Amino acid sequence: MSADKSHKIGFIATLVVVGVGAFAFTMGFYVLPSAGPSDTIWQRMCRGAGFVLTLPGGPRQVAPPTFTSVVVPHDVFGIGTAEQIGHGATLALRCTVCHGAHGLSGADAPNLAGQYPEVIYKQLLDYQRGARTDPVMNAMAASLTNDNVLDLTHYYASLQREKTDLPLADAPALVRVGDPIRNIAPCASCHGTADRKKGAPSLSGEPKAYLNAQLSAFASGSRKNDANADMRSVARGLSDADRSAVANYYAGISQ
Amino acid sequence: MIKARHLILAHFWSAFIVFFGAILFGEWQMLVRSPLHAWVNIPEHYYRSVTGHGTALAYVFPTLIAMGFGYAIVELALKQALIGLRWAWGAFGLVVAGALLAVATVASGAASVLYTFYPPLIGSPFYYIGVVLVVVGSWIWVALMAVNLRAWRKANVGQPIPLAMYAAVAGAYLWAWTAVGAALEILLQILPVALGFRDTIDAGLARVLFSWTLHAIVYFWLMPTYIAFYVIVPRAIGGRLYSDVMARLSFVLFLVFSMPIGVHHLFMDPEVGSGFKYVHSVFTGMVAIPTLLTVFTICASVEIAARLRGGHGLLGWLRALPWKNPVMLALAFSFTMLGFGGAGGLINMSYQLDSTIHNTQWITGHFHLIFAGAIVIMYFVIAYDLWPHLTGRALGNSALIRLQLWLWFIGTLIMTLPWHVAGLLGMPRRMAYFDYSNPAIAPQAWTVTAAVVGGSLMVASGALFLWVLLRAQRGPRVELPPYRFSVPIHAVVSVPKALNGFAVWVTLMIALTVANYGVPIFHLLSQKTNVPAVFSY
């Protein structure tokens, strides 16, 4: 075939591609995103491209979010230094009334001994910033510096947890397999035994009253510092009996 | 015999071992989520299995096939020894090492993130490093294909590049550019988080970058199949290729159109503008053209074969086709599945229709029908066709091969068509189990049971396939005529310059990618919509 003809194939193909492109872009950025004849080309193009347009009357007023704003830095996941743990032990003296001398509560407050560091870190910051509310804890957390938070985190994480292994075979169905038709994921998928997702607390050995209260608070929406509303979605689908069964299991109370 | 046969056999054997292991996991997944089995007690095991299945079959298996087949084409089509044999072995080593690393990490439970990665979910860095090694190995293959073609062109100035090589290099270039999206996502977004340098990740941007790879990767899987359609099938059934130019045009059109269309995977994504969704939808329609060209050309080639065998009449020639020839059978099966899969694809590319089946079992049905069905059945043909030339031994009886192909075909249909129904009924994909005792979803239970049955036929077929290959390695030695690819009706004296090179097509490919992806990517980059990473281990 001659050079002229070969030149033609490339040229025609380019023309077709440009033609299809021109059609697609005209439809996608001019014809379809039109909101009426008063629309300017610029408005239509921005809308088509997904850019946020300023609405008439100025930008929309949005209430400040009340959910969690905590990003756990990667270094929190590791083990703290001896110095951090020592500082933490001193700071923790003011926590002992509720959380116990070694992080094991006798007062139905959560046991903190051996809790994952990222969990303690996030909850302290959520209390400090008001994303989680509790009259005592908001006050306690208010004056903590970031170093204080890290020291406390690593201190409690370094303590021995009360209970470690709860046999999965004995767990209620909700813990093992959830309930798919109610869109309830298994507790064990995030909170351990079957699998653990970083950021989800260990629940084994936590007081039953505390677990029950938190599930109720998530269900009613009075607690809302769970990222992506994961726990609120799960808790809303649970009946009183479900909550009790799950709380009993994690508290180590046999059924 | 083929000089690089050890290299090619190493690729094929590794590919098919990975393939068989991965389909066993696939069958297990279908079993545990079916009414035939109690719920899997640890759902994590299900997701671990899904991740392993996807990683092995999406990244490792087709890449090894494309690489092995590509090296064979260099030697058989260009009639020159493979330049860079050591590099090729090195690339093979990288792919195997990467695959082992990734799969071992998944098996340990440290990376149940599914093969599509899904940030902000983050797994162990070893998983991503494994995937990167596989891709780097395949990029060496891309370079070797280019180097070998260049050497041939130097020695054969002005000659038309043999069709098989032209198509294989088009596939290599397609892969090189396709893989860039996921590579950027892994190297710039995921790995820094997985390694602990950053704590947040822009999930929307990651989805857009992955979509760059996610659709075109299917055409990379498809390339060896299409090459087999054009350069193996007409010869194997005793016919001629209808048009060499049409074949070249199909391959370069894939190069141009398979890239700027990935956003149709993100139709439901609020972070991409509707205008770009529309544009990508239009170009997804365009990518049907090279497939239609192929169906036309191959049907015409098959008709030529039938008429050469004495077939006549408007459709009467169909009877004259060599139906006992496994290649003919596989082609008919592949086209049937491509037809069903293509029809489903038209629904996926239409915004409104897609919204009814988005993220349902329909999608799983669709891509298994296309990949496991239409594509993989031709991988079997490639292996069967090359095996005697790689081993120097006879392949054995063709009845067994026909049985293997029938099992695969029937199994794929029984598995995938009910999945489409399940999707229309609203069954979400990626679920470890369902409560079929609930009346609301009880009518869907049979679809999952059917999938288990279909899957078991596929496993049987896979085992049979390995057995045929293994037996052939010990079969009687044969003296074979030199291997040859299909010949077109009209001898190829010269081809249009544009279809004897890639400059125009690679330029169009890059230009369209920039036009269709440039703004969405830079828009998301400027938005800084990072979210905290969620660690899965």
Short mmCIF file of C-alpha atoms in Angstrom, two decimals, chain B residues 1 387-397 468-480:
data_model
loop_
_atom_site.label_atom_id
_atom_site.label_comp_id
_atom_site.label_asym_id
_atom_site.label_seq_id
_atom_site.Cartn_x
_atom_site.Cartn_y
_atom_site.Cartn_z
CA MET B 1 11.94 -27.35 18.36
CA TRP B 387 2.68 -28.17 23.78
CA PRO B 388 3.99 -30.65 21.18
CA HIS B 389 6.40 -27.99 19.91
CA LEU B 390 7.58 -27.25 23.44
CA THR B 391 7.93 -30.85 24.59
CA GLY B 392 8.60 -32.65 21.34
CA ARG B 393 5.95 -35.16 22.32
CA ALA B 394 2.47 -35.98 21.12
CA LEU B 395 -0.42 -34.48 23.01
CA GLY B 396 -2.55 -37.59 23.32
CA ASN B 397 -6.14 -38.27 22.51
CA VAL B 468 -3.42 -33.94 29.75
CA LEU B 469 -0.41 -31.61 29.84
CA LEU B 470 1.44 -33.77 32.33
CA ARG B 471 0.77 -36.95 30.40
CA ALA B 472 1.93 -35.25 27.21
CA GLN B 473 5.29 -34.51 28.83
CA ARG B 474 5.78 -38.28 29.01
CA GLY B 475 4.07 -39.12 25.73
CA PRO B 476 5.74 -40.65 22.66
CA ARG B 477 8.29 -38.45 20.90
CA VAL B 478 7.11 -37.00 17.61
CA GLU B 479 8.77 -35.35 14.63
CA LEU B 480 6.79 -32.24 13.86
#
